[in-house]
mmCIF file of C-alpha atoms in Angstrom:
data_model
loop_
_atom_site.group_PDB
_atom_site.id
_atom_site.type_symbol
_atom_site.label_atom_id
_atom_site.label_comp_id
_atom_site.label_asym_id
_atom_site.label_seq_id
_atom_site.Cartn_x
_atom_site.Cartn_y
_atom_site.Cartn_z
ATOM 1 C CA MET A 737 48.180 78.357 -23.487
ATOM 2 C CA THR A 738 51.007 80.382 -24.970
ATOM 3 C CA ASP A 739 54.136 78.734 -26.327
ATOM 4 C CA GLU A 740 56.110 80.281 -23.483
ATOM 5 C CA LYS A 741 53.757 78.852 -20.820
ATOM 6 C CA LEU A 742 53.755 75.470 -22.548
ATOM 7 C CA GLN A 743 57.559 75.363 -22.541
ATOM 8 C CA GLU A 744 57.600 76.388 -18.865
ATOM 9 C CA LEU A 745 55.169 73.571 -18.056
ATOM 10 C CA ARG A 746 57.269 71.041 -19.980
ATOM 11 C CA THR A 747 60.373 72.132 -18.074
ATOM 12 C CA LYS A 748 58.578 71.741 -14.737
ATOM 13 C CA VAL A 749 57.243 68.294 -15.605
ATOM 14 C CA ALA A 750 60.668 67.150 -16.856
ATOM 15 C CA SER A 751 62.196 68.319 -13.578
ATOM 16 C CA VAL A 752 59.600 66.481 -11.488
ATOM 17 C CA LEU A 753 60.025 63.254 -13.487
ATOM 18 C CA LYS A 754 63.832 63.290 -13.502
ATOM 19 C CA ASP A 755 65.098 59.766 -12.878
ATOM 20 C CA GLU A 756 66.630 59.824 -9.407
ATOM 21 C CA ARG A 757 66.139 56.183 -8.515
ATOM 22 C CA VAL A 758 68.867 54.543 -6.504
ATOM 23 C CA VAL A 759 68.935 50.803 -7.076
ATOM 24 C CA SER A 760 71.640 48.183 -6.771
ATOM 25 C CA PRO A 761 73.126 46.181 -9.643
ATOM 26 C CA ALA A 762 71.265 43.163 -8.206
ATOM 27 C CA TYR A 763 67.964 44.961 -8.923
ATOM 28 C CA HIS A 764 68.890 45.137 -12.609
ATOM 29 C CA ASP A 765 70.018 41.480 -12.525
ATOM 30 C CA VAL A 766 66.578 40.479 -11.217
ATOM 31 C CA LEU A 767 64.840 42.420 -14.006
ATOM 32 C CA ARG A 768 67.048 40.763 -16.635
ATOM 33 C CA GLU A 769 66.178 37.355 -15.172
ATOM 34 C CA LEU A 770 62.454 38.151 -15.182
ATOM 35 C CA ARG A 771 62.585 39.377 -18.796
ATOM 36 C CA ALA A 772 64.518 36.263 -19.829
ATOM 37 C CA MET A 773 61.914 34.082 -18.120
ATOM 38 C CA ALA A 774 59.104 35.967 -19.901
ATOM 39 C CA ALA A 775 60.862 35.513 -23.255
ATOM 40 C CA ALA A 776 61.325 31.787 -22.611
ATOM 41 C CA ILE A 777 57.643 31.363 -21.718
ATOM 42 C CA GLU A 778 56.605 33.272 -24.843
ATOM 43 C CA GLU A 779 58.892 31.157 -27.022
ATOM 44 C CA SER A 780 57.494 27.927 -25.581
ATOM 45 C CA LEU A 781 53.906 28.997 -26.244
ATOM 46 C CA MET A 782 53.351 30.784 -29.552
ATOM 47 C CA PRO A 783 55.883 33.499 -30.338
ATOM 48 C CA ASP A 784 54.454 36.322 -32.463
ATOM 49 C CA THR A 785 50.947 35.246 -31.395
ATOM 50 C CA ILE A 786 51.142 35.248 -27.595
ATOM 51 C CA GLU A 787 53.096 37.991 -25.835
ATOM 52 C CA VAL A 788 54.633 37.518 -22.402
ATOM 53 C CA ARG A 789 55.948 40.673 -20.795
ATOM 54 C CA ILE A 790 57.174 42.089 -17.524
ATOM 55 C CA GLU A 791 55.182 45.235 -16.689
ATOM 56 C CA PRO A 792 55.801 47.572 -13.765
ATOM 57 C CA GLY A 793 53.015 47.767 -11.233
ATOM 58 C CA HIS A 794 52.603 49.620 -7.959
ATOM 59 C CA ARG A 795 55.341 50.463 -5.513
ATOM 60 C CA ALA A 796 54.798 48.511 -2.281
ATOM 61 C CA ASN A 797 56.503 47.863 1.056
ATOM 62 C CA LEU A 798 58.145 44.805 -0.491
ATOM 63 C CA GLY A 799 59.580 46.834 -3.381
ATOM 64 C CA GLN A 800 58.636 47.681 -6.938
ATOM 65 C CA GLN A 801 55.894 45.390 -8.191
ATOM 66 C CA PHE A 802 56.350 43.755 -11.580
ATOM 67 C CA LEU A 803 53.616 41.767 -13.290
ATOM 68 C CA LEU A 804 54.264 38.755 -15.495
ATOM 69 C CA VAL A 805 51.586 39.399 -18.111
ATOM 70 C CA VAL A 806 50.405 37.092 -20.876
ATOM 71 C CA ARG A 807 48.617 38.741 -23.811
ATOM 72 C CA VAL A 808 46.702 37.215 -26.695
ATOM 73 C CA PRO A 809 46.153 40.251 -28.956
ATOM 74 C CA LYS A 810 44.001 38.273 -31.410
ATOM 75 C CA ALA A 811 41.448 37.642 -28.650
ATOM 76 C CA ASP A 812 41.982 41.010 -26.912
ATOM 77 C CA LEU A 813 42.954 39.026 -23.810
ATOM 78 C CA ARG A 814 45.408 40.069 -21.089
ATOM 79 C CA THR A 815 46.007 38.112 -17.899
ATOM 80 C CA VAL A 816 48.447 38.513 -15.023
ATOM 81 C CA LEU A 817 50.220 35.248 -14.352
ATOM 82 C CA LEU A 818 52.087 36.323 -11.210
ATOM 83 C CA ARG A 819 53.382 39.339 -9.302
ATOM 84 C CA VAL A 820 56.982 39.915 -8.311
ATOM 85 C CA TYR A 821 58.216 42.479 -5.774
ATOM 86 C CA VAL A 822 61.794 43.666 -6.191
ATOM 87 C CA PRO A 823 63.348 45.884 -3.501
ATOM 88 C CA ALA A 824 65.921 48.540 -4.474
ATOM 89 C CA GLU A 825 68.625 46.264 -3.024
ATOM 90 C CA GLY A 826 67.567 43.504 -5.425
ATOM 91 C CA PHE A 827 66.923 40.829 -2.804
ATOM 92 C CA PRO A 828 64.990 39.255 -1.278
ATOM 93 C CA VAL A 829 62.555 39.089 -4.176
ATOM 94 C CA SER A 830 58.999 38.285 -3.086
ATOM 95 C CA LEU A 831 56.584 36.399 -5.318
ATOM 96 C CA ASP A 832 52.806 36.604 -5.099
ATOM 97 C CA LEU A 833 51.536 33.353 -6.541
ATOM 98 C CA PHE A 834 48.180 31.721 -5.788
ATOM 99 C CA ASP A 835 46.574 30.241 -2.707
ATOM 100 C CA GLY A 836 48.380 32.811 -0.568
ATOM 101 C CA GLN A 837 51.828 31.519 -1.510
ATOM 102 C CA GLN A 838 54.418 34.297 -1.163
ATOM 103 C CA PRO A 839 57.884 32.766 -1.314
ATOM 104 C CA GLN A 840 60.950 34.957 -0.930
ATOM 105 C CA CYS A 841 63.995 34.392 -3.094
ATOM 106 C CA GLU A 842 67.446 35.304 -1.823
ATOM 107 C CA ASN A 843 69.221 34.919 -5.191
ATOM 108 C CA LEU A 844 68.635 34.415 -8.929
ATOM 109 C CA ASP A 845 68.796 30.620 -8.707
ATOM 110 C CA ALA A 846 66.044 30.580 -6.073
ATOM 111 C CA LEU A 847 63.963 32.973 -8.194
ATOM 112 C CA GLU A 848 64.270 30.727 -11.241
ATOM 113 C CA THR A 849 63.458 27.631 -9.182
ATOM 114 C CA GLU A 850 60.318 29.214 -7.689
ATOM 115 C CA ILE A 851 59.003 30.463 -11.043
ATOM 116 C CA LEU A 852 59.647 27.109 -12.741
ATOM 117 C CA SER A 853 57.892 25.352 -9.881
ATOM 118 C CA PHE A 854 54.955 27.729 -10.317
ATOM 119 C CA LEU A 855 54.818 26.986 -14.061
ATOM 120 C CA ARG A 856 54.804 23.240 -13.319
ATOM 121 C CA HIS A 857 51.678 23.543 -11.195
ATOM 122 C CA PRO A 858 48.865 21.784 -13.126
ATOM 123 C CA ASP A 859 46.462 24.735 -12.825
ATOM 124 C CA VAL A 860 49.050 27.191 -14.176
ATOM 125 C CA LYS A 861 50.138 24.861 -16.965
ATOM 126 C CA HIS A 862 46.510 24.255 -18.028
ATOM 127 C CA ARG A 863 45.830 27.986 -17.953
ATOM 128 C CA LEU A 864 48.782 28.669 -20.256
ATOM 129 C CA LEU A 865 47.775 25.853 -22.593
ATOM 130 C CA ALA A 866 44.217 27.214 -22.703
ATOM 131 C CA LEU A 867 45.633 30.598 -23.739
ATOM 132 C CA LYS A 868 47.631 28.829 -26.413
ATOM 133 C CA ASP A 869 44.418 27.196 -27.689
ATOM 134 C CA ILE A 870 42.695 30.585 -27.852
ATOM 135 C CA ALA A 871 45.618 32.037 -29.789
ATOM 136 C CA ALA A 872 45.664 29.218 -32.354
#
């Protein structure tokens, strides 16, 4: 491919991938809350050993999917803790937990309450503690 063709291709791709998303300020508030929650979980486990991140997933009818991912690099282990669906308007946020639970949150307080309740569940807590044991 010539330099000219390569530059033409780059220009076309840049045009196609131009960021034209239209989202509300509430959408960004939800993402900040999710990232803060991930950071708090990471800090309570083993910072610098276990990573907890919010990763974008697929776009769905409920909104943009975000995954709460826990990684243990030492063990080459990555697990999805839960899925969150955030519409462009920001709310309602839908959670995909376990056992078919899919609560909807109308505000940030409800989102925090639902995620904390999820973390309190014995199965989830034991899973996180098992990951902590692997990372030790």
